[in-house]
Structure formats: C-alpha cells, structure tokens
CSV table of C-alpha atoms in Angstrom, one decimal:
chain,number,residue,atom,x,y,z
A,604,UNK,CA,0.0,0.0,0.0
A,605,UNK,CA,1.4,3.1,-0.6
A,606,UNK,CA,2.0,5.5,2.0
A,607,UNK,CA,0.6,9.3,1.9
A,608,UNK,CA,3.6,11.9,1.2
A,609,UNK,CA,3.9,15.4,0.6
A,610,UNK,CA,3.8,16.1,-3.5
A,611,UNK,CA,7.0,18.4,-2.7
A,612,UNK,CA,8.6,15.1,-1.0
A,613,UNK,CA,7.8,12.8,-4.2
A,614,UNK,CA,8.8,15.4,-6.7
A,615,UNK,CA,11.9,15.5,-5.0
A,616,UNK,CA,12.7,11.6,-4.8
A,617,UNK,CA,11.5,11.5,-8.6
A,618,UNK,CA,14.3,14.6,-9.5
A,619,UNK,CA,16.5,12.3,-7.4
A,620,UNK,CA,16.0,9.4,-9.0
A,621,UNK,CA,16.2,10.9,-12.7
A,622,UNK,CA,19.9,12.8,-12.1
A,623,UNK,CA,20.8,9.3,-10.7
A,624,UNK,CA,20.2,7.7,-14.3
A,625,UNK,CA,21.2,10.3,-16.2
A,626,UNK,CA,24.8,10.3,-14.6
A,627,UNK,CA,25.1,6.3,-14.9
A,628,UNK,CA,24.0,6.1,-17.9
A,629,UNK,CA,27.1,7.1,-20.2
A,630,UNK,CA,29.3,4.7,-18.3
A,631,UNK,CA,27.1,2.3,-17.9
A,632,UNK,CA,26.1,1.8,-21.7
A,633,UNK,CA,29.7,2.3,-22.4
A,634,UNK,CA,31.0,-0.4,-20.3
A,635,UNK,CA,30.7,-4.8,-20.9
A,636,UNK,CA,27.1,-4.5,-19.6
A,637,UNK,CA,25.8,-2.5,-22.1
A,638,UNK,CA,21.8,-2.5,-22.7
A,639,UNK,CA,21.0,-4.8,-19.9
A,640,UNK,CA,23.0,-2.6,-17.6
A,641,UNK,CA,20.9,0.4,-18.9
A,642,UNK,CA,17.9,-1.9,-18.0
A,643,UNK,CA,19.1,-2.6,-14.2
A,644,UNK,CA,19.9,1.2,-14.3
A,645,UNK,CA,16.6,2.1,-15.3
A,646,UNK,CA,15.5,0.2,-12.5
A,647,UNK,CA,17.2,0.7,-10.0
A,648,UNK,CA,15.9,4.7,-11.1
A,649,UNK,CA,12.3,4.0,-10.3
A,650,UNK,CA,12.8,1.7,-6.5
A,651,UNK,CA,14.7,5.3,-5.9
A,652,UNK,CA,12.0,7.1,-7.1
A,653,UNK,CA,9.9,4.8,-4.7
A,654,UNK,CA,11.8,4.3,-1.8
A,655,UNK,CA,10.0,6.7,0.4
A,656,UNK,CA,6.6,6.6,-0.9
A,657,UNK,CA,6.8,3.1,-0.8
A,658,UNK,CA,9.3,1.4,0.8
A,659,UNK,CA,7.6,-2.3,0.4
A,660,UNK,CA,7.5,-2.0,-3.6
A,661,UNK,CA,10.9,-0.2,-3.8
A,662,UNK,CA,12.5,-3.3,-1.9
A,663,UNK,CA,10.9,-5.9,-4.0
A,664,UNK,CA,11.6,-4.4,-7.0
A,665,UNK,CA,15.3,-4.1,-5.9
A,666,UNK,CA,15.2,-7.7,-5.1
A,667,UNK,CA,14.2,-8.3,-8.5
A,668,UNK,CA,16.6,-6.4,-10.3
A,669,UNK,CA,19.4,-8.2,-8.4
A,670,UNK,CA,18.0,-11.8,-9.4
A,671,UNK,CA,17.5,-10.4,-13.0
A,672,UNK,CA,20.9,-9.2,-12.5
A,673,UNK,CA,22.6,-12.4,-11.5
A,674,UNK,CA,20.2,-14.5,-13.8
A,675,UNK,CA,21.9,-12.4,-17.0
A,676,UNK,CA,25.6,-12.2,-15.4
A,677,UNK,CA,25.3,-8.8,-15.6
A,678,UNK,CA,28.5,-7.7,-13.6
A,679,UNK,CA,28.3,-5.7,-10.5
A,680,UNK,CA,27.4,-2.1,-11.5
A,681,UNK,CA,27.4,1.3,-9.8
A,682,UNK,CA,23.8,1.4,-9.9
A,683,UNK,CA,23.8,-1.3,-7.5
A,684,UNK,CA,24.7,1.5,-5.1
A,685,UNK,CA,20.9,2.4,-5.0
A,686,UNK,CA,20.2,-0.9,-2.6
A,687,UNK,CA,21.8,1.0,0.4
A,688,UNK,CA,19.6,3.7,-0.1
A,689,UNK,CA,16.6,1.1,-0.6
A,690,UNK,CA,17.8,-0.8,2.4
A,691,UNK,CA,17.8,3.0,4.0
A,692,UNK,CA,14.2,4.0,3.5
A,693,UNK,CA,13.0,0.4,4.1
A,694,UNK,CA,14.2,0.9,7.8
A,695,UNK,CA,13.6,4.8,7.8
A,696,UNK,CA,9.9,4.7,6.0
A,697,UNK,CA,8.6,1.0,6.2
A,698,UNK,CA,5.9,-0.4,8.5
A,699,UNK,CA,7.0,-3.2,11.1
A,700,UNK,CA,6.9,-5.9,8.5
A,701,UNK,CA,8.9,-4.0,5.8
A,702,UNK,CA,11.7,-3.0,8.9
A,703,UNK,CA,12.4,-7.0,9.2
A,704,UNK,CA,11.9,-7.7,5.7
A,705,UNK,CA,14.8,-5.3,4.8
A,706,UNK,CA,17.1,-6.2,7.7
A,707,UNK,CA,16.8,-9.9,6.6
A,708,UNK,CA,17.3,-8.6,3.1
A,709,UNK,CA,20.8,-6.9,4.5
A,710,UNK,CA,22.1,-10.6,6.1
A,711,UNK,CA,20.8,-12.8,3.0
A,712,UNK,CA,21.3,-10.3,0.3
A,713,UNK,CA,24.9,-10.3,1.6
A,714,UNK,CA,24.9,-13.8,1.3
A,715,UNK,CA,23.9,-14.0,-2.2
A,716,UNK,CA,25.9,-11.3,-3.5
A,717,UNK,CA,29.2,-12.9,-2.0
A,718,UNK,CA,28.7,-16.4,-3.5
A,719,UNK,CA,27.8,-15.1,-6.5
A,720,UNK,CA,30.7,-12.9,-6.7
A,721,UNK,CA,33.4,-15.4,-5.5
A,722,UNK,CA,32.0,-18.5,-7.0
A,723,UNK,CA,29.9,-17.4,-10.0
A,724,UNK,CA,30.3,-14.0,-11.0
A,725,UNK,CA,34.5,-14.0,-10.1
A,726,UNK,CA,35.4,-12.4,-7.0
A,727,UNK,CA,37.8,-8.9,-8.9
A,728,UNK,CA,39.8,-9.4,-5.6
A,729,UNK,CA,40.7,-12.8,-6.4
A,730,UNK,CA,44.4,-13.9,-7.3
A,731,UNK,CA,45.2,-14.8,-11.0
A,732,UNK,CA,46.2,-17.8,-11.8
A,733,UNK,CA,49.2,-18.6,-14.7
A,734,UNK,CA,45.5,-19.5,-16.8
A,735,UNK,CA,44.1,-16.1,-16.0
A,736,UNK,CA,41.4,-17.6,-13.9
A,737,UNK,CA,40.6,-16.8,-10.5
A,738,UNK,CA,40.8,-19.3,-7.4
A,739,UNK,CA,37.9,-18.8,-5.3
A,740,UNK,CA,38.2,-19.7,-1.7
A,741,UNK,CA,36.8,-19.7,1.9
A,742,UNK,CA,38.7,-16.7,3.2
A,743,UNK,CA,37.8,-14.6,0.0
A,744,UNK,CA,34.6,-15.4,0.5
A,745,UNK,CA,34.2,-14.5,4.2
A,746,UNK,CA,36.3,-11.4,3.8
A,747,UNK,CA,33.7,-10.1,0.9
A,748,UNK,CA,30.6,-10.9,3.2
A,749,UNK,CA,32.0,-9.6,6.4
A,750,UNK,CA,32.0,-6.3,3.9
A,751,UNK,CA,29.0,-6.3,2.2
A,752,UNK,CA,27.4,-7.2,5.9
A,753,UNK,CA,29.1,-3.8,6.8
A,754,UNK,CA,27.8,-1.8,4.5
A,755,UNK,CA,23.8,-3.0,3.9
A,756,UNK,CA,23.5,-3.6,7.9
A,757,UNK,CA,24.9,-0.1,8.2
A,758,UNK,CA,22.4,1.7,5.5
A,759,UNK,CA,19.5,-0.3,7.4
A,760,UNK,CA,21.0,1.1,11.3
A,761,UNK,CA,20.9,4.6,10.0
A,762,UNK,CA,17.3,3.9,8.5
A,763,UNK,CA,16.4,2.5,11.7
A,764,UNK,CA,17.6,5.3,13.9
A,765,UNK,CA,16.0,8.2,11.4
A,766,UNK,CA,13.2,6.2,12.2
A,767,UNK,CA,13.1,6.0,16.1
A,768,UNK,CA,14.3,9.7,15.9
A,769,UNK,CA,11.3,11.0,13.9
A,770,UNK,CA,9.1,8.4,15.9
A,771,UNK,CA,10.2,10.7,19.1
A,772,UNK,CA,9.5,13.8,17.9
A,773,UNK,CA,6.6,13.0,16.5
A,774,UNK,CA,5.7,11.3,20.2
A,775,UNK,CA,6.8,14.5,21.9
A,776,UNK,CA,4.6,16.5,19.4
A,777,UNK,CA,1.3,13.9,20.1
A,778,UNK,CA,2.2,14.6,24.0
A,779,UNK,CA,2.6,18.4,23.5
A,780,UNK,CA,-1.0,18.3,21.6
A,781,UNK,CA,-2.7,15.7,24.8
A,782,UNK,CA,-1.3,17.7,27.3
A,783,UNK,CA,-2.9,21.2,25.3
A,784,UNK,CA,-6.2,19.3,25.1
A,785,UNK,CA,-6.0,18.0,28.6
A,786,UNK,CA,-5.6,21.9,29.8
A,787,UNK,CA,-8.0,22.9,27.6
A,788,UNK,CA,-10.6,20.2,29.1
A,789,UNK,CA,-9.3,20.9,32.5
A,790,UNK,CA,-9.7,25.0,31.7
A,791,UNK,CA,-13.2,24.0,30.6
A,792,UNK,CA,-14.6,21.6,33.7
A,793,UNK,CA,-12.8,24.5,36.1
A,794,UNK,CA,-15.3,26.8,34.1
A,795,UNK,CA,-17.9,24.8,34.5
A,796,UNK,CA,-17.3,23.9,38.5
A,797,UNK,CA,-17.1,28.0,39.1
A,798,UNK,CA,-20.4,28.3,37.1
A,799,UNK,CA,-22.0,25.1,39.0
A,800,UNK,CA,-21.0,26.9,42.2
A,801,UNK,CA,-21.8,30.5,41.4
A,802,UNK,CA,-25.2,28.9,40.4
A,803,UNK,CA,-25.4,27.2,44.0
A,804,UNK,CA,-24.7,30.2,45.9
A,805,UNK,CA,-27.2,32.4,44.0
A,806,UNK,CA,-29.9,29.5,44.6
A,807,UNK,CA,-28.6,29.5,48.2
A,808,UNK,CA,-28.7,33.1,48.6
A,809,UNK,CA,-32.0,34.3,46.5
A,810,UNK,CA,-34.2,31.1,47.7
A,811,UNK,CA,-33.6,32.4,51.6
A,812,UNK,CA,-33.6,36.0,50.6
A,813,UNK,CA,-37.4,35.6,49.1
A,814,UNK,CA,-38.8,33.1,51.8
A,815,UNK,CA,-38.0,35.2,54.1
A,816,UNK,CA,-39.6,38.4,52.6
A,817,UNK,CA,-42.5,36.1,51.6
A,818,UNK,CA,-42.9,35.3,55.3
A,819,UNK,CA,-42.3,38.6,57.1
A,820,UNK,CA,-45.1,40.1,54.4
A,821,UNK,CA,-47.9,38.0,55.0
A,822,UNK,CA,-47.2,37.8,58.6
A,823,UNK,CA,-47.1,41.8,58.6
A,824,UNK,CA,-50.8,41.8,56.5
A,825,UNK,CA,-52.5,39.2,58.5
A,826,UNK,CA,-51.2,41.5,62.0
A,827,UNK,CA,-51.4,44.9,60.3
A,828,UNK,CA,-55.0,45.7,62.1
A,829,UNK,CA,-53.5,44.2,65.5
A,830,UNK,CA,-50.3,45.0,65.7
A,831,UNK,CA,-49.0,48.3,63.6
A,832,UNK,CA,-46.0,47.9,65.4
A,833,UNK,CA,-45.5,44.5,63.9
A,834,UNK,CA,-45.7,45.9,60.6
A,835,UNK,CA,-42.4,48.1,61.1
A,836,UNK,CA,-40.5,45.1,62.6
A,837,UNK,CA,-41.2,43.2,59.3
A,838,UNK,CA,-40.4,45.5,56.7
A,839,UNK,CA,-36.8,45.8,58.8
A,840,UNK,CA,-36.3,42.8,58.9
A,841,UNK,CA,-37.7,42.4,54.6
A,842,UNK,CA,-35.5,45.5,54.3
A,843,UNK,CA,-32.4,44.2,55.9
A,844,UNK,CA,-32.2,41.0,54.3
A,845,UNK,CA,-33.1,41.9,50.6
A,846,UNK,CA,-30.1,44.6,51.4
A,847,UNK,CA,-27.8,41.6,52.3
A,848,UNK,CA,-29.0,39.3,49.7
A,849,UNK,CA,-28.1,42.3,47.2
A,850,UNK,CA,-24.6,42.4,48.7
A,851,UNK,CA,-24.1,39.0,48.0
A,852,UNK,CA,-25.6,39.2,44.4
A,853,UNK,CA,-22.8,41.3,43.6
A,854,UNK,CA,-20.5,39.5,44.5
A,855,UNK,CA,-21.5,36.5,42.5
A,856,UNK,CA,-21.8,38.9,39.5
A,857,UNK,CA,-18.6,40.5,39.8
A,858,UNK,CA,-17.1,36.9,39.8
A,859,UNK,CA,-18.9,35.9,36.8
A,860,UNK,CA,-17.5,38.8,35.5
A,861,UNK,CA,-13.9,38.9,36.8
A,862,UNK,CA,-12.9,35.0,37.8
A,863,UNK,CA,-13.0,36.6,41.6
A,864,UNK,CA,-12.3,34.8,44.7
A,865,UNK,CA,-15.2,33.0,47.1
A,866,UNK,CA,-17.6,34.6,49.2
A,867,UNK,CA,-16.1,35.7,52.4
A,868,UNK,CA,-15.8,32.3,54.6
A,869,UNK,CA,-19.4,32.4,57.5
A,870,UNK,CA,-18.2,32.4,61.1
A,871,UNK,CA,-19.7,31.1,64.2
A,872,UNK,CA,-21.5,34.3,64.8
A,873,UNK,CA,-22.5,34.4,60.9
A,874,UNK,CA,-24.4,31.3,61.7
A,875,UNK,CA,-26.0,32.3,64.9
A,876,UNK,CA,-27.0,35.7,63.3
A,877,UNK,CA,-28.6,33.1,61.0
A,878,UNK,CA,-30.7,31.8,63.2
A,879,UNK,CA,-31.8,34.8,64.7
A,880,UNK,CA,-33.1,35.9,61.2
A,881,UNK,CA,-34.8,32.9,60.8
A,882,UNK,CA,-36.4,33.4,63.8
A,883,UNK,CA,-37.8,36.8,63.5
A,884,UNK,CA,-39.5,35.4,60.3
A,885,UNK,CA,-41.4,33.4,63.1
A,886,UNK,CA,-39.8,30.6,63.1
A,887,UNK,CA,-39.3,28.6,66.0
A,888,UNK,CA,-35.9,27.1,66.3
A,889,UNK,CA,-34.7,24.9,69.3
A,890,UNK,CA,-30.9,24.8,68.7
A,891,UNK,CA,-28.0,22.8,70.0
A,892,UNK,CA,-24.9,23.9,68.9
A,893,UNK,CA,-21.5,22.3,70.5
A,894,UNK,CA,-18.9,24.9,71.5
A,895,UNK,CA,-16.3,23.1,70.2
A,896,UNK,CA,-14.2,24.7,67.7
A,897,UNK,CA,-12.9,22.6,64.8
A,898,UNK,CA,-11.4,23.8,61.8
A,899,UNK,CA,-13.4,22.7,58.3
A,900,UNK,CA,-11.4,25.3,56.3
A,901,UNK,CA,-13.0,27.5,53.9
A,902,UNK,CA,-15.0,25.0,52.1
A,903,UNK,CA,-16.4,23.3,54.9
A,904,UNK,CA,-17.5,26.8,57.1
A,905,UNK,CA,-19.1,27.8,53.7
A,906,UNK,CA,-21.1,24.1,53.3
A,907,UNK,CA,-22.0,24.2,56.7
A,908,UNK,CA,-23.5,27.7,56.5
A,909,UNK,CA,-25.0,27.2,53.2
A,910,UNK,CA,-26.9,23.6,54.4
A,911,UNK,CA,-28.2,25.1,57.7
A,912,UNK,CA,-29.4,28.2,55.9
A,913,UNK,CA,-31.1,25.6,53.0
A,914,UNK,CA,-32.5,23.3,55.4
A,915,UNK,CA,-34.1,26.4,57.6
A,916,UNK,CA,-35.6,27.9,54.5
A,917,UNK,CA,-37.2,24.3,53.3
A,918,UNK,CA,-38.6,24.3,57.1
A,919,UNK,CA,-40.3,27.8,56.4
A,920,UNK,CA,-41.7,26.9,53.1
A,921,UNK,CA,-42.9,23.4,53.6
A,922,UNK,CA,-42.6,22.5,57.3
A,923,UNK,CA,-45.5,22.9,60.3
A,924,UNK,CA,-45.0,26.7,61.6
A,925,UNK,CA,-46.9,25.6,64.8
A,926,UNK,CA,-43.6,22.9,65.6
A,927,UNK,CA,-40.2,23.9,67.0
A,928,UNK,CA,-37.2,23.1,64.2
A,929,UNK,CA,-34.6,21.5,65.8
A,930,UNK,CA,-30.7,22.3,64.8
A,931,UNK,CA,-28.3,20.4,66.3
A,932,UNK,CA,-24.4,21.2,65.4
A,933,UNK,CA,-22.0,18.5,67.5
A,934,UNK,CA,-18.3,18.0,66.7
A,935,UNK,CA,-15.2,16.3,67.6
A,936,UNK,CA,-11.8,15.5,66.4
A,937,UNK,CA,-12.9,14.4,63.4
A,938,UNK,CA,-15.3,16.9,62.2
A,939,UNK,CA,-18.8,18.4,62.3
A,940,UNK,CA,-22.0,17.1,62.2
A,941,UNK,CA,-25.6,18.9,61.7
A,942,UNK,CA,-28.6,17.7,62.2
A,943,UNK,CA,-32.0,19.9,61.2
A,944,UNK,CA,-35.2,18.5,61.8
A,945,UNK,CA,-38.5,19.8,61.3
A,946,UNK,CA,-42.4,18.7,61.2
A,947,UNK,CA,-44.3,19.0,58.4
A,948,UNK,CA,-47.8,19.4,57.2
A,949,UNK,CA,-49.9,16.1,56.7
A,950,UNK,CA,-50.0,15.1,53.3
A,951,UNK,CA,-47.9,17.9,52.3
A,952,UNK,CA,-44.4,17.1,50.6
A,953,UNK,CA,-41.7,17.9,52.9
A,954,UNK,CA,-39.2,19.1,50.3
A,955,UNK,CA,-39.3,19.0,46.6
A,956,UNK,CA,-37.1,16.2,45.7
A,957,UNK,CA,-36.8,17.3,42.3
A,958,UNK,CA,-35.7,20.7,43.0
A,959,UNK,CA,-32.3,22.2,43.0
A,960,UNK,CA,-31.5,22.9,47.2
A,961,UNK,CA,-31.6,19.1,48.0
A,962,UNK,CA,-28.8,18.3,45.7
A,963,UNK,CA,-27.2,21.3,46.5
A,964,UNK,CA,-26.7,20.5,49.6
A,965,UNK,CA,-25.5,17.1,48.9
A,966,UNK,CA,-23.0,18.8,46.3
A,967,UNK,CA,-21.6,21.1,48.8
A,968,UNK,CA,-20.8,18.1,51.4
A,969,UNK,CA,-19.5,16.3,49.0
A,970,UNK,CA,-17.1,18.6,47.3
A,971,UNK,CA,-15.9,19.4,51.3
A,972,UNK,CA,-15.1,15.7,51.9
A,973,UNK,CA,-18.1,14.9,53.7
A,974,UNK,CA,-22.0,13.7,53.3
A,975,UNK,CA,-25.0,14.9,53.7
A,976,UNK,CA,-28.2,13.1,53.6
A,977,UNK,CA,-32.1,14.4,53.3
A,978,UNK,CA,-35.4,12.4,53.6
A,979,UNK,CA,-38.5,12.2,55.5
A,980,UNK,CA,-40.7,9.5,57.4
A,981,UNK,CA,-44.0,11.3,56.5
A,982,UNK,CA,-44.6,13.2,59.5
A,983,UNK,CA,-40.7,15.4,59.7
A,984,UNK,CA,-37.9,15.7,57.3
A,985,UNK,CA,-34.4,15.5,58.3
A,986,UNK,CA,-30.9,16.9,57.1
A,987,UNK,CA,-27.7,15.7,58.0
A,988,UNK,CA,-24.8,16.6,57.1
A,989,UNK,CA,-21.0,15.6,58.4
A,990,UNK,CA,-18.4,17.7,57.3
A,991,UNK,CA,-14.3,16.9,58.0
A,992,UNK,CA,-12.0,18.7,60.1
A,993,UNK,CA,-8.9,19.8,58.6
A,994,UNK,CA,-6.8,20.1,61.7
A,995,UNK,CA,-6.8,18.7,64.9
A,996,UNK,CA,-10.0,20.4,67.4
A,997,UNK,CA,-9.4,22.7,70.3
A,998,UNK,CA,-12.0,22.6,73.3
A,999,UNK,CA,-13.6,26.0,73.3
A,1000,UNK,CA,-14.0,27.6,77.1
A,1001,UNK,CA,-17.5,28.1,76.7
C-alpha cells in the first residue's frame, strides 16, 4: 500500500531518482554491460523514485533487479549502489513488516551477492592464476561478506535510527497536543465547576432571601389591624435582608465577571446571626450547637452555613409553623455534624425532591469531603450533614 507523502517530498525523490540515471547512464552503456546494464539502471531509477513513498515495492523491486541481474551475469554495476539507499528508506519509512523484511534482506542479500561474486560472478579481488582464472576460496569469501554485511546492515541502522528519531518527535509532538487538550478540558470543567457553584450560591442566597420576605409580608398583612408595630418590625427585617441578599448578588456577579475569589468564609456568629433571622421570620428554632471549635477550612465553614441556611428555609416553606425546628451542630476531632429537623404538614411534601437545594446541599458536602443526607418518614424531614475537620479540634471555654 502506498503511504501518503507530501507532492514536494515525491517530486523530490523522482528529480533524485532521474539525475541518478542520467549520470550512470554514459558509463554504464559504455561499459561490458551495455543494454541490460541500462535496464538494471533504469530500474534501480524507479525503486529510488519509490523508496519513500513506498518502501515495500521499492525493496521488492530491488530484489528483482538483483535476481534479473545475477540470472543475466550482468557484472556488479554502480547502480547497484541504489540498494543501500533502498535498504535506508525500508528501515527509515517502512511499517513493522517492511523493517524486518529489509534487515533480513541486509544478512541474505549479503549472502547471495558474495557467492555469487566469489564463486559465479568472479570475485575482482581474487588472485590470478598462470590461466588467468581466478581461485575462489573460503577466506575470499568470508572477507567479501563480512563487507557487504558492513555496508547493507549499516544503511539499514541509519534507516532504523531516522526512524526512532522521527518516531520521538513525532511522540513528543502527540504529547505536547494531549497535554494542550488535557488543559484545555481541565480550563473548561474549572469553568464549568465555578459556574455550578456561582449557580449554587445564587440559589442558596436568593431562595432564603425571598422566603424570608415572603414570610415577614404575610405575617405583617395578617397582623397589620392588630399590631401596627408589627408591621415596622417586618419590613426591617424584609429590608435588611433583601439589602444583604443584594450584597451578596454582587458578589456572585462581579465573579462571573472577573474570575474573583469566594464569598467571604461564614463564622460562628454568621451562623447564629442566621438563626436569629430565621427566627424573626417566626420561626421557632430549638438549637443545639457544641462549642467546640474545629477547623473545616473554607469550604467546609461555607457548606455548613449554606446547608443550615437551605435546610431552615425548606422548614419555612414546607414545614408545620406551629412545631419547633430543631438544629443540632455536634463536633469532635474528626469533624462536624448537623442535624436539622422539622415537622411537616400532613399530606404535604416535605421538600421537593426534584428541586435544586436538596442536591445542592449534597453537592456542597461532597465537594468538602463529607456527606449529607435528606429524607422524611411522612410526618418530619431531616438533614444531615457531616463535614471533615482539617486540623486537629481545640476545646472551646464556653
């Protein structure tokens, strides 16, 4: 099968190949060859011509030259010179079977051409006899073939390192282009995490944001006639937390915007001041939280805001206002783990399972080393969530 090259390349070989005749040819018609030299000249043109767009049909065509060669007692010409170059390109060019093909070609080629120049052809090195024959012998014959071995094994060597040395280059190339792709892919899932987590936040942020305006506004119509006073505390509290829900918009926009850094990390009071704004919404909470401080670096602070503050709103939407929630934060050496529990209607859905804050929460545990876990028996749904502590715990005083 011939191999795909450049037209350039096989213009080239083809020049090649056509100066090659063109300067045997005087010296070759002129010598005891004559025509069938020009023949084997000829030939030897196109395997040249051949050689590197196909190696396969440039060695078998050498190999029938030489037997045509030797079959006429043609005597060794200069255009036998064209097998090293054959021999070359068979190692250089070829496919795994035309590599071994030529490198057996080098040893039994060898073979050939020194029997048939000691003991057929007549070996030129040969002493003359008082007849003007030549004696052939043993050592004549091992000293020709210890030369021709030389010179076809070394035309096949340099073929064969051309070979491994464009093999590495082209290797190093084929790594240089995976390892673009691979940055390029991991450039693109980075993208897509930073999007998946922007889009968390703003769910995060905007869900509690509006549940609690939804519940401070029809708790301050349904009191307005009572309790004017009411009314005021409401719209603070509406006001207050649509002004922090705004802050943190921002935030999320300028990082769509400018590939900026994560939300500043919650604290211990951030999550208390949590629960006493889920509170004034009229929420009851009964909360437990261990004073133990444990380190869950940034991730872990921000998952463990971000699920309490999920969980809480879920329990406004969906759960029974008339029953306490129940938030439960205990931790050790080995991390953090929260429990929310609430009651919900009858035959009312806890949560939506289809919707995005479940397996938001789930996402954030899981991307923090932890898990988190949601599901309901029917009468009260339940969070939990453990989360991993990054360095050893230290008991707090109070």
């Amino acid at each position: 099968m011939l191999s795909k090259r450049s037209i350039s390349r096989q213009v080239l070989d083809a020049t090649y190949a056509v100066v090659f005749v063109l300067l045997l040819l005087p010296s070759t018609l002129s010598g005891v060859s004559g025509s069938p030299g020009a023949g084997v000249l000829a030939g030897f043109g196109v395997a040249l011509a051949l050689r590197r767009r196909s190696p396969r049909w440039s060695l078998v065509l050498a190999w029938v030259l030489a037997v045509v060669q030797m079959a006429s007692q043609v005597l060794p010409l200069s255009a036998d010179t064209a097998i090293f170059a054959i021999l070359y390109c068979s190692a250089a060019y070829g496919d795994s079977v035309v590599r071994r093909v030529g490198l057996a070609s080098a040893v039994i080629g060898g073979v050939i051409a020194a029997l048939y120049l000691v003991y057929v052809g007549g070996d030129p090195f040969a002493p003359v006899t008082d007849a003007g024959l030549q004696e052939p012998s043993l050592a004549q014959f091992a000293l020709l073939l210890v030369g021709l071995w030389a010179m076809l094994g070394l035309s096949w060597s340099l073929g064969r390192l051309a070979y491994a040395r464009r093999s590495a280059i082209e290797s190093a190339h084929a790594r240089e282009l995976a390892e673009v792709h691979q940055a390029r892919a991991e450039h693109e899932v980075a993208i897509e995490q930073e999007r998946n987590r922007i889009a968390r936040d703003m769910h995060d942020i905007v869900a509690h944001s509006l549940a609690v305006v939804i519940a401070q506004a029809d708790g301050a119509r349904y009191v307005r006639a009572v309790d004017p006073a009411a009314v005021d505390t409401a719209l603070t509290t509406i006001a207050d937390t649509a002004r922090e829900a705004l802050s943190d918009v921002r935030v999320l926009l300028g990082q769509l915007r400018h590939s900026q850094g994560d939300l500043p990390t919650p604290t211990a009071g951030d999550l208390e001041r949590l629960l006493d704004q889920m509170r004034a919404t009229g929420l009851n909470i009964d909360s437990e939280i261990d004073s133990t401080e444990v380190s869950l670096g940034a991730a872990g602070h921000l998952a463990l805001y971000r699920i309490t503050q999920e969980s809480l709103t879920n329990a406004l939407r969906h759960g029974d206002a008339d029953q306490p929630v129940r938030v439960a934060i205990e931790s050790d050496s080995a991390g953090v783990e929260l429990t929310v529990r609430n009651r919900v209607l009858p035959g009312r859905p806890a949560v939506e399972s289809s919707g995005h804050g479940v397996a938001g929460m789930k996402e954030r545990a899981s991307l923090s080393g932890g898990v988190c876990t949601a599901a309901g028996d029917g009468s009260s749904w339940t969070v939990t969530a453990w989360l991993p502590a990054t360095t050893p715990s230290t008991k707090g005083t109070t």
